[in-house]
Tab-separated table of C-alpha atoms in Angstrom:
chain	number	residue	atom	x	y	z
A	1	MET	CA	24.735	-6.706	4.856
A	2	ALA	CA	24.786	-9.681	7.181
A	3	ILE	CA	21.271	-11.003	7.654
A	4	PRO	CA	20.522	-12.680	10.992
A	5	SER	CA	19.508	-16.249	10.339
A	6	THR	CA	19.533	-19.685	11.787
A	7	PRO	CA	21.011	-22.023	9.178
A	8	VAL	CA	19.049	-25.021	8.042
A	9	PRO	CA	21.078	-28.145	7.264
A	10	GLY	CA	21.520	-28.482	3.538
A	11	ALA	CA	20.582	-24.885	2.782
A	12	ALA	CA	22.260	-23.898	-0.458
A	13	THR	CA	20.467	-20.744	-1.497
A	14	SER	CA	21.970	-17.515	-0.178
A	15	ALA	CA	19.982	-14.996	1.849
A	16	THR	CA	20.307	-12.473	-0.963
A	17	GLU	CA	18.712	-14.892	-3.430
A	18	ARG	CA	15.844	-15.432	-1.022
A	19	LEU	CA	15.199	-11.690	-1.175
A	20	HIS	CA	14.857	-11.842	-4.959
A	21	ALA	CA	12.113	-14.445	-4.534
A	22	LEU	CA	10.251	-12.510	-1.860
A	23	ASP	CA	10.471	-9.283	-3.831
A	24	ALA	CA	8.993	-11.083	-6.838
A	25	VAL	CA	6.086	-12.292	-4.694
A	26	ARG	CA	5.503	-8.792	-3.336
A	27	ALA	CA	5.409	-7.472	-6.890
A	28	GLY	CA	3.003	-10.219	-7.902
A	29	ALA	CA	0.660	-9.281	-5.072
A	30	LEU	CA	0.613	-5.666	-6.267
A	31	LEU	CA	0.103	-6.600	-9.915
A	32	LEU	CA	-2.732	-8.953	-8.989
A	33	GLY	CA	-4.410	-5.883	-7.551
A	34	VAL	CA	-4.858	-4.614	-11.105
A	35	VAL	CA	-6.651	-7.840	-12.016
A	36	LEU	CA	-8.781	-7.640	-8.873
A	37	HIS	CA	-9.904	-4.087	-9.562
A	38	THR	CA	-10.595	-4.874	-13.203
A	39	THR	CA	-13.050	-7.616	-12.210
A	40	LEU	CA	-15.149	-5.167	-10.191
A	41	SER	CA	-17.235	-3.800	-13.053
A	42	PHE	CA	-18.150	-7.345	-14.128
A	43	LEU	CA	-19.327	-8.649	-10.742
A	44	GLU	CA	-22.895	-9.637	-10.031
A	45	PRO	CA	-24.605	-8.105	-8.166
A	46	ARG	CA	-23.082	-4.711	-8.842
A	47	THR	CA	-20.892	-3.336	-6.044
A	48	TRP	CA	-18.660	-0.919	-7.985
A	49	VAL	CA	-19.185	2.616	-9.271
A	50	VAL	CA	-18.898	1.247	-12.815
A	51	GLY	CA	-21.316	-1.496	-13.793
A	52	ASP	CA	-20.852	-3.365	-17.059
A	53	VAL	CA	-23.764	-4.635	-19.145
A	54	SER	CA	-21.990	-8.002	-19.278
A	55	THR	CA	-21.353	-9.705	-15.941
A	56	SER	CA	-20.249	-13.210	-15.086
A	57	PRO	CA	-19.932	-15.559	-12.110
A	58	VAL	CA	-16.440	-16.297	-13.441
A	59	MET	CA	-15.475	-12.759	-12.508
A	60	ASN	CA	-17.004	-13.272	-9.072
A	61	GLY	CA	-14.886	-16.378	-8.621
A	62	THR	CA	-11.757	-14.597	-9.825
A	63	TYR	CA	-12.287	-11.780	-7.362
A	64	PHE	CA	-12.993	-14.222	-4.530
A	65	VAL	CA	-9.832	-16.270	-5.039
A	66	ILE	CA	-7.473	-13.294	-5.357
A	67	HIS	CA	-8.994	-11.536	-2.365
A	68	VAL	CA	-8.456	-14.591	-0.150
A	69	PHE	CA	-4.680	-14.259	-0.023
A	70	ARG	CA	-3.352	-11.167	-1.783
A	71	MET	CA	-2.985	-8.648	1.019
A	72	THR	CA	-2.040	-11.156	3.712
A	73	LEU	CA	0.767	-12.245	1.410
A	74	PHE	CA	1.777	-8.632	0.822
A	75	PHE	CA	1.830	-7.642	4.485
A	76	LEU	CA	3.812	-10.708	5.557
A	77	ILE	CA	6.540	-9.757	3.097
A	78	ALA	CA	6.239	-6.108	4.159
A	79	GLY	CA	6.922	-7.128	7.752
A	80	PHE	CA	9.905	-9.208	6.670
A	81	PHE	CA	11.490	-6.342	4.763
A	82	ALA	CA	10.598	-3.778	7.433
A	83	ARG	CA	12.777	-5.562	9.973
A	84	LEU	CA	15.524	-6.003	7.391
A	85	VAL	CA	15.593	-2.267	6.633
A	86	LEU	CA	15.471	-1.406	10.332
A	87	HIS	CA	18.510	-3.537	11.126
A	88	ARG	CA	20.329	-2.349	8.052
A	89	ARG	CA	19.801	1.376	8.663
A	90	GLY	CA	19.025	1.744	12.362
A	91	THR	CA	15.896	3.334	13.781
A	92	GLY	CA	16.606	6.842	12.474
A	93	GLY	CA	17.524	5.572	9.027
A	94	PHE	CA	14.451	3.348	8.978
A	95	VAL	CA	12.149	6.264	9.774
A	96	ARG	CA	13.756	8.440	7.093
A	97	ASN	CA	13.639	5.642	4.516
A	98	ARG	CA	9.984	4.868	5.188
A	99	ALA	CA	9.120	8.562	5.096
A	100	VAL	CA	10.574	8.770	1.589
A	101	ARG	CA	9.342	5.432	0.219
A	102	ILE	CA	5.892	5.270	1.840
A	103	LEU	CA	4.755	8.552	3.414
A	104	ALA	CA	5.862	10.849	0.585
A	105	PRO	CA	4.178	8.783	-2.183
A	106	LEU	CA	0.965	8.714	-0.135
A	107	VAL	CA	0.991	12.487	0.358
A	108	ILE	CA	1.932	13.213	-3.259
A	109	PHE	CA	-0.209	10.702	-5.122
A	110	TRP	CA	-3.363	10.576	-3.008
A	111	PRO	CA	-4.725	13.962	-4.196
A	112	LEU	CA	-3.930	13.086	-7.817
A	113	VAL	CA	-5.495	9.638	-7.572
A	114	MET	CA	-8.535	10.994	-5.750
A	115	ALA	CA	-9.139	13.732	-8.319
A	116	SER	CA	-8.739	11.398	-11.295
A	117	THR	CA	-10.976	8.807	-9.635
A	118	VAL	CA	-13.734	11.382	-9.191
A	119	VAL	CA	-13.424	12.302	-12.871
A	120	ALA	CA	-13.672	8.628	-13.832
A	121	ILE	CA	-16.791	8.223	-11.670
A	122	ILE	CA	-18.449	11.215	-13.349
A	123	ILE	CA	-17.596	9.909	-16.822
A	124	ALA	CA	-18.904	6.439	-15.958
A	125	ALA	CA	-22.190	7.827	-14.632
A	126	ASN	CA	-22.710	10.017	-17.706
A	127	LEU	CA	-21.974	7.171	-20.127
A	128	ALA	CA	-24.431	4.908	-18.326
A	129	GLY	CA	-27.073	7.630	-18.051
A	130	GLU	CA	-26.955	7.445	-14.260
A	131	GLU	CA	-26.973	10.140	-11.625
A	132	VAL	CA	-23.521	11.118	-10.429
A	133	PRO	CA	-23.094	9.890	-6.825
A	134	GLY	CA	-22.986	12.634	-4.231
A	135	ALA	CA	-19.850	13.313	-2.224
A	136	THR	CA	-19.513	11.563	1.125
A	137	PRO	CA	-18.490	13.874	3.994
A	138	MET	CA	-14.897	13.212	4.995
A	139	THR	CA	-14.661	12.028	8.585
A	140	PRO	CA	-12.075	9.821	10.311
A	141	SER	CA	-14.325	6.822	9.649
A	142	THR	CA	-15.137	7.649	6.011
A	143	PHE	CA	-11.919	9.249	4.744
A	144	PRO	CA	-11.358	7.805	1.244
A	145	LEU	CA	-7.840	6.410	1.249
A	146	THR	CA	-8.644	4.805	-2.145
A	147	HIS	CA	-6.475	1.879	-3.206
A	148	LEU	CA	-3.535	3.664	-1.572
A	149	TRP	CA	-4.842	2.544	1.807
A	150	PHE	CA	-2.027	0.010	1.997
A	151	LEU	CA	0.507	2.851	2.283
A	152	TYR	CA	-1.367	4.344	5.212
A	153	TRP	CA	-1.632	0.941	6.853
A	154	LEU	CA	2.082	0.326	6.404
A	155	LEU	CA	2.781	3.559	8.268
A	156	VAL	CA	0.444	2.489	11.080
A	157	LEU	CA	2.120	-0.913	11.310
A	158	TYR	CA	5.589	0.663	11.317
A	159	VAL	CA	4.627	2.835	14.279
A	160	LEU	CA	3.166	-0.149	16.135
A	161	ALA	CA	6.228	-2.276	15.350
A	162	LEU	CA	8.640	0.370	16.626
A	163	ALA	CA	6.574	0.799	19.791
A	164	VAL	CA	6.488	-2.946	20.473
A	165	ARG	CA	10.194	-3.226	19.705
A	166	ALA	CA	11.006	-0.441	22.174
A	167	VAL	CA	9.147	-2.270	24.943
A	168	VAL	CA	10.744	-5.609	24.044
A	169	ASN	CA	14.206	-4.036	24.071
A	170	LEU	CA	13.583	-2.763	27.584
A	171	LEU	CA	12.697	-6.277	28.728
A	172	ASP	CA	15.306	-8.091	26.646
A	173	ALA	CA	18.145	-5.652	26.030
A	174	ASP	CA	20.670	-8.166	24.696
A	175	GLY	CA	18.163	-10.227	22.687
A	176	THR	CA	18.891	-13.431	24.600
A	177	ARG	CA	15.272	-14.160	25.451
A	178	ARG	CA	14.169	-13.654	21.874
A	179	SER	CA	16.855	-16.011	20.605
A	180	ARG	CA	16.088	-18.671	23.206
A	181	LEU	CA	12.303	-18.379	23.292
A	182	VAL	CA	10.778	-16.627	20.290
A	183	ASP	CA	13.020	-18.000	17.538
A	184	PRO	CA	12.544	-21.681	18.515
A	185	ILE	CA	8.774	-21.160	18.664
A	186	VAL	CA	8.734	-19.649	15.170
A	187	ARG	CA	10.909	-22.480	13.852
A	188	THR	CA	8.599	-25.062	15.388
A	189	VAL	CA	5.454	-23.379	14.075
A	190	VAL	CA	6.843	-23.340	10.533
A	191	ALA	CA	8.471	-26.778	10.648
A	192	ARG	CA	5.320	-28.501	11.931
A	193	ASP	CA	2.961	-26.676	9.556
A	194	LEU	CA	1.244	-24.901	12.427
A	195	THR	CA	1.341	-21.453	10.813
A	196	PRO	CA	-2.329	-21.463	9.694
A	197	LEU	CA	-3.442	-22.533	13.171
A	198	VAL	CA	-1.188	-20.332	15.292
A	199	VAL	CA	-0.948	-17.190	13.159
A	200	GLY	CA	-4.398	-17.620	11.629
A	201	ALA	CA	-6.285	-18.218	14.891
A	202	PRO	CA	-6.672	-14.502	15.764
A	203	LEU	CA	-8.197	-13.831	12.331
A	204	CYS	CA	-10.654	-16.693	12.701
A	205	VAL	CA	-11.767	-15.349	16.073
A	206	ALA	CA	-12.014	-11.801	14.670
A	207	PHE	CA	-14.269	-13.051	11.867
A	208	LEU	CA	-16.649	-14.671	14.349
A	209	LEU	CA	-16.709	-11.676	16.686
A	210	LYS	CA	-17.794	-9.350	13.868
A	211	GLN	CA	-21.589	-9.548	13.943
A	212	ASP	CA	-22.049	-7.874	10.563
A	213	TRP	CA	-19.349	-9.932	8.823
A	214	LEU	CA	-20.197	-10.633	5.186
A	215	LEU	CA	-18.763	-14.110	4.676
A	216	TRP	CA	-18.238	-13.939	0.920
A	217	TYR	CA	-15.991	-10.880	1.122
A	218	GLY	CA	-13.616	-12.333	3.714
A	219	VAL	CA	-11.432	-9.644	5.273
A	220	PRO	CA	-13.504	-6.426	5.195
A	221	PRO	CA	-12.294	-3.645	2.875
A	222	ALA	CA	-9.839	-1.148	4.308
A	223	GLU	CA	-9.895	1.675	1.768
A	224	ASN	CA	-12.153	3.963	3.807
A	225	GLY	CA	-11.341	5.377	7.210
A	226	LEU	CA	-8.256	6.517	9.082
A	227	ILE	CA	-9.065	4.145	11.933
A	228	PRO	CA	-8.246	0.600	10.755
A	229	ASN	CA	-11.161	-1.813	10.999
A	230	PRO	CA	-10.484	-4.486	13.645
A	231	VAL	CA	-10.746	-7.588	11.438
A	232	ALA	CA	-8.399	-6.231	8.784
A	233	LEU	CA	-6.007	-5.006	11.468
A	234	VAL	CA	-5.860	-8.504	12.948
A	235	ALA	CA	-5.448	-10.124	9.521
A	236	TYR	CA	-2.731	-7.859	8.209
A	237	GLY	CA	-1.140	-7.066	11.563
A	238	CYS	CA	-0.570	-10.753	12.319
A	239	ALA	CA	0.866	-11.277	8.837
A	240	PHE	CA	3.162	-8.267	9.222
A	241	GLY	CA	4.300	-9.379	12.660
A	242	PHE	CA	4.977	-12.937	11.540
A	243	GLY	CA	6.960	-11.664	8.572
A	244	TRP	CA	8.991	-9.550	11.010
A	245	LEU	CA	9.760	-12.647	13.105
A	246	LEU	CA	10.622	-14.746	10.052
A	247	GLN	CA	13.312	-12.245	9.095
A	248	ARG	CA	15.146	-13.068	12.323
A	249	GLN	CA	15.995	-16.471	10.811
A	250	VAL	CA	15.637	-16.257	7.068
A	251	ASP	CA	16.319	-19.902	6.286
A	252	VAL	CA	13.222	-21.042	8.171
A	253	ILE	CA	11.116	-20.311	5.089
A	254	ARG	CA	13.064	-22.994	3.282
A	255	VAL	CA	10.476	-25.337	4.819
A	256	TRP	CA	7.808	-23.650	2.702
A	257	GLU	CA	9.999	-24.076	-0.359
A	258	ARG	CA	10.105	-27.844	0.137
A	259	ARG	CA	6.387	-28.120	0.871
A	260	TYR	CA	4.954	-25.671	-1.646
A	261	PRO	CA	3.185	-28.329	-3.809
A	262	ARG	CA	1.071	-29.655	-0.956
A	263	ASN	CA	0.408	-26.161	0.382
A	264	LEU	CA	-0.859	-25.000	-3.010
A	265	VAL	CA	-3.020	-28.108	-3.370
A	266	ALA	CA	-4.433	-27.444	0.099
A	267	ALA	CA	-5.028	-23.797	-0.855
A	268	VAL	CA	-6.998	-24.750	-3.961
A	269	VAL	CA	-9.070	-27.347	-2.100
A	270	LEU	CA	-9.812	-25.072	0.858
A	271	THR	CA	-10.724	-22.163	-1.425
A	272	GLY	CA	-13.017	-24.466	-3.388
A	273	VAL	CA	-14.706	-25.604	-0.179
A	274	ALA	CA	-15.120	-22.007	0.993
A	275	LEU	CA	-16.604	-20.970	-2.337
A	276	ALA	CA	-18.944	-23.960	-2.314
A	277	MET	CA	-20.158	-22.927	1.136
A	278	VAL	CA	-21.112	-19.384	0.117
A	279	GLY	CA	-21.661	-19.682	-3.635
A	280	LEU	CA	-20.458	-17.518	-6.488
A	281	THR	CA	-23.014	-14.795	-5.791
A	282	PRO	CA	-22.262	-12.846	-2.603
A	283	ASP	CA	-24.878	-12.551	0.105
A	284	THR	CA	-25.115	-8.930	1.199
A	285	GLU	CA	-26.741	-9.812	4.529
A	286	PRO	CA	-24.746	-10.870	7.608
A	287	GLU	CA	-25.211	-14.420	8.839
A	288	ALA	CA	-26.064	-15.282	12.429
A	289	LEU	CA	-23.466	-17.195	14.411
A	290	GLY	CA	-23.842	-20.915	13.826
A	291	TRP	CA	-21.948	-23.985	12.679
A	292	HIS	CA	-21.957	-22.861	9.055
A	293	LYS	CA	-20.346	-19.545	9.949
A	294	VAL	CA	-17.815	-21.169	12.298
A	295	VAL	CA	-16.761	-23.806	9.767
A	296	TYR	CA	-16.524	-21.197	7.017
A	297	ALA	CA	-14.330	-18.933	9.164
A	298	VAL	CA	-11.979	-21.844	9.860
A	299	VAL	CA	-11.830	-22.952	6.221
A	300	TYR	CA	-11.320	-19.403	4.943
A	301	THR	CA	-8.521	-18.714	7.432
A	302	LEU	CA	-6.752	-21.954	6.548
A	303	ALA	CA	-7.038	-21.034	2.855
A	304	VAL	CA	-5.489	-17.615	3.495
A	305	TRP	CA	-2.385	-19.146	4.995
A	306	ALA	CA	-2.162	-22.144	2.679
A	307	TRP	CA	-1.977	-19.728	-0.265
A	308	THR	CA	0.554	-17.548	1.548
A	309	MET	CA	2.874	-20.435	2.385
A	310	GLY	CA	2.424	-22.103	-0.992
A	311	LEU	CA	3.111	-19.028	-3.110
A	312	ILE	CA	6.141	-17.967	-1.085
A	313	GLY	CA	7.460	-21.520	-1.226
A	314	ALA	CA	6.983	-21.731	-4.989
A	315	ALA	CA	8.746	-18.405	-5.445
A	316	MET	CA	11.633	-19.609	-3.316
A	317	ARG	CA	11.883	-22.675	-5.518
A	318	TYR	CA	11.712	-20.980	-8.921
A	319	LEU	CA	12.435	-17.257	-8.526
A	320	SER	CA	15.419	-17.125	-6.175
A	321	ARG	CA	18.009	-16.511	-8.877
A	322	PRO	CA	18.481	-12.940	-10.129
A	323	ASN	CA	16.477	-12.332	-13.294
A	324	PRO	CA	16.661	-8.909	-15.009
A	325	SER	CA	13.114	-9.132	-16.385
A	326	ILE	CA	11.577	-10.081	-13.060
A	327	ARG	CA	13.678	-7.446	-11.324
A	328	TYR	CA	12.412	-4.799	-13.734
A	329	VAL	CA	8.772	-5.794	-13.210
A	330	ALA	CA	9.341	-5.837	-9.449
A	331	ASP	CA	10.728	-2.303	-9.648
A	332	ALA	CA	7.812	-1.176	-11.807
A	333	SER	CA	5.077	-2.834	-9.737
A	334	TYR	CA	4.929	-0.052	-7.136
A	335	TRP	CA	4.323	2.590	-9.794
A	336	VAL	CA	1.899	0.360	-11.712
A	337	TYR	CA	-0.219	-0.198	-8.633
A	338	VAL	CA	-0.208	3.424	-7.511
A	339	VAL	CA	-1.441	4.811	-10.849
A	340	HIS	CA	-3.511	1.986	-12.321
A	341	LEU	CA	-6.942	2.526	-10.770
A	342	PRO	CA	-8.049	5.745	-12.520
A	343	LEU	CA	-6.959	4.232	-15.852
A	344	VAL	CA	-8.798	0.986	-15.120
A	345	MET	CA	-11.939	2.891	-14.128
A	346	ALA	CA	-11.799	5.021	-17.275
A	347	LEU	CA	-11.452	1.914	-19.439
A	348	GLN	CA	-14.231	0.155	-17.550
A	349	ALA	CA	-16.482	3.149	-18.137
A	350	ALA	CA	-15.549	3.329	-21.826
A	351	VAL	CA	-16.578	-0.278	-22.507
A	352	SER	CA	-19.347	-0.665	-19.915
A	353	GLN	CA	-22.198	-0.044	-22.351
A	354	VAL	CA	-20.585	-1.751	-25.346
A	355	ALA	CA	-22.405	-4.886	-26.480
A	356	LEU	CA	-19.452	-7.227	-26.124
A	357	PRO	CA	-19.089	-10.144	-23.692
A	358	TRP	CA	-17.091	-9.798	-20.487
A	359	PHE	CA	-14.446	-12.246	-21.699
A	360	VAL	CA	-13.543	-9.777	-24.445
A	361	LYS	CA	-13.658	-6.595	-22.380
A	362	PHE	CA	-11.942	-7.894	-19.244
A	363	PRO	CA	-8.672	-8.954	-20.940
A	364	ALA	CA	-8.829	-5.886	-23.200
A	365	ILE	CA	-8.718	-3.600	-20.158
A	366	LEU	CA	-5.717	-5.485	-18.786
A	367	LEU	CA	-3.984	-5.479	-22.172
A	368	VAL	CA	-4.180	-1.688	-22.178
A	369	THR	CA	-3.488	-1.047	-18.493
A	370	TYR	CA	-0.358	-3.144	-18.056
A	371	PRO	CA	1.533	-1.878	-21.142
A	372	VAL	CA	0.595	1.762	-20.508
A	373	THR	CA	1.688	1.692	-16.875
A	374	LEU	CA	4.832	-0.355	-17.530
A	375	LEU	CA	5.907	1.858	-20.426
A	376	SER	CA	5.180	5.011	-18.442
A	377	TYR	CA	7.426	3.619	-15.728
A	378	ARG	CA	10.193	2.982	-18.247
A	379	TYR	CA	10.109	6.373	-19.957
A	380	LEU	CA	8.615	8.750	-17.384
A	381	VAL	CA	9.516	7.340	-13.979
A	382	ARG	CA	12.413	4.913	-13.665
A	383	TYR	CA	15.288	7.368	-14.109
A	384	THR	CA	13.524	10.436	-12.710
A	385	PHE	CA	12.979	11.834	-9.228
A	386	ILE	CA	9.701	9.879	-9.068
A	387	GLY	CA	11.559	6.630	-9.588
A	388	ALA	CA	14.123	7.651	-6.988
A	389	LEU	CA	11.284	8.372	-4.577
A	390	LEU	CA	9.588	5.016	-5.108
A	391	ASN	CA	12.554	2.668	-5.556
A	392	GLY	CA	15.778	4.543	-5.014
A	393	ARG	CA	17.906	5.881	-7.829
A	394	ARG	CA	18.327	3.694	-10.912
A	395	ARG	CA	21.264	4.169	-13.280
A	396	ARG	CA	21.029	3.871	-17.040
A	397	ARG	CA	23.197	1.250	-18.685
A	398	ASP	CA	25.599	3.857	-20.012
A	399	GLU	CA	26.172	5.260	-16.514
A	400	LYS	CA	28.908	3.988	-14.258
A	401	PRO	CA	27.241	1.539	-11.851
A	402	ALA	CA	27.382	2.068	-8.139
A	403	THR	CA	28.597	-0.640	-5.822
A	404	GLU	CA	26.073	-3.454	-5.696
A	405	ALA	CA	24.132	-3.595	-2.467
A	406	ALA	CA	23.664	-6.932	-0.776
A	407	VAL	CA	19.929	-6.359	-0.611
A	408	PRO	CA	17.851	-5.591	-3.741
A	409	GLN	CA	16.614	-2.009	-3.563
A	410	ALA	CA	13.110	-3.002	-4.593
A	411	ALA	CA	13.034	-5.348	-1.640
A	412	ALA	CA	13.627	-2.462	0.729
A	413	ARG	CA	10.321	-0.911	-0.169
């Protein structure tokens, strides 16, 4: 498929290779979710249904850093690939493809994940000698989407994107205005390192407008409620929209490839400053509007986008070439993320009262979770209808291969 792009002088890497890099980053964002959720039982103070007898500020710091950038990174790439799939398949094909890849997994796996999560909560409470938490009434504002909330949000963003696109097409039927106005603006924003300021500004404002914003937790959680919370909608909606615009001229992100070292250094420094401002132990009380809150919102927003640009740039530099191992992990990452949480919770519960330090139990949980989920993908999912649902059909090595598509199938998720 021909991918619309504006060439950059000296660009040597093909558009297809760029997709390998972005798909690897998307997979990394999903797999980091396993690490993030594993830290939860070791945080202090306790915020998770499973509380371990061994906690550590190191786990707090790990959670903080990952949470800064993970979902912004994911949704930017989701927006990029959404536009790619739309222009590859047309509106009808896009809707059908997203219904299969996103809506169907949400409908199928949510009841299973919810039921197994409830079982894990009951087991954890019994092992710790605690009272089993009561059920929360399901309302539009409390509906437990669990960690599959990102699928629901993708569907919401797809609907919004199609609606905006329909209006834009009415105003700019031949695309001339977009090519002459929007594309140069995006190129300038990226080339002059204005992305954190321009794309991040709405998030910074949203932070400050939220009176009950808990600074330490950054973008508020989105796993509960069918109505997206405003701050998260701004954060992830802007990322999705910018990813959509970047796909109009793929080679623009080559700028991030060249500048990834300084962006990653900036990300580390800004994250360190943000963490120094709020400490390793989260404050569970909102802070009144003042200079501290304003400066923190600015620093945190800049960190979000420095990580996003730096990690995408590094991937473009080192992961652009096809690699069977990375491709396999990228294919598996969707399944791993969908099914990991009940297993992680069960393992957290199993070790929560064991008199071992966190630095033994934390990696042990990961060393069980990753192999189990990856192997289950290999033997129970990859070549079955479930694998076809999540990633498209995969052929075994002894089967006659189909014609290679120009775009990696995993990327089209």
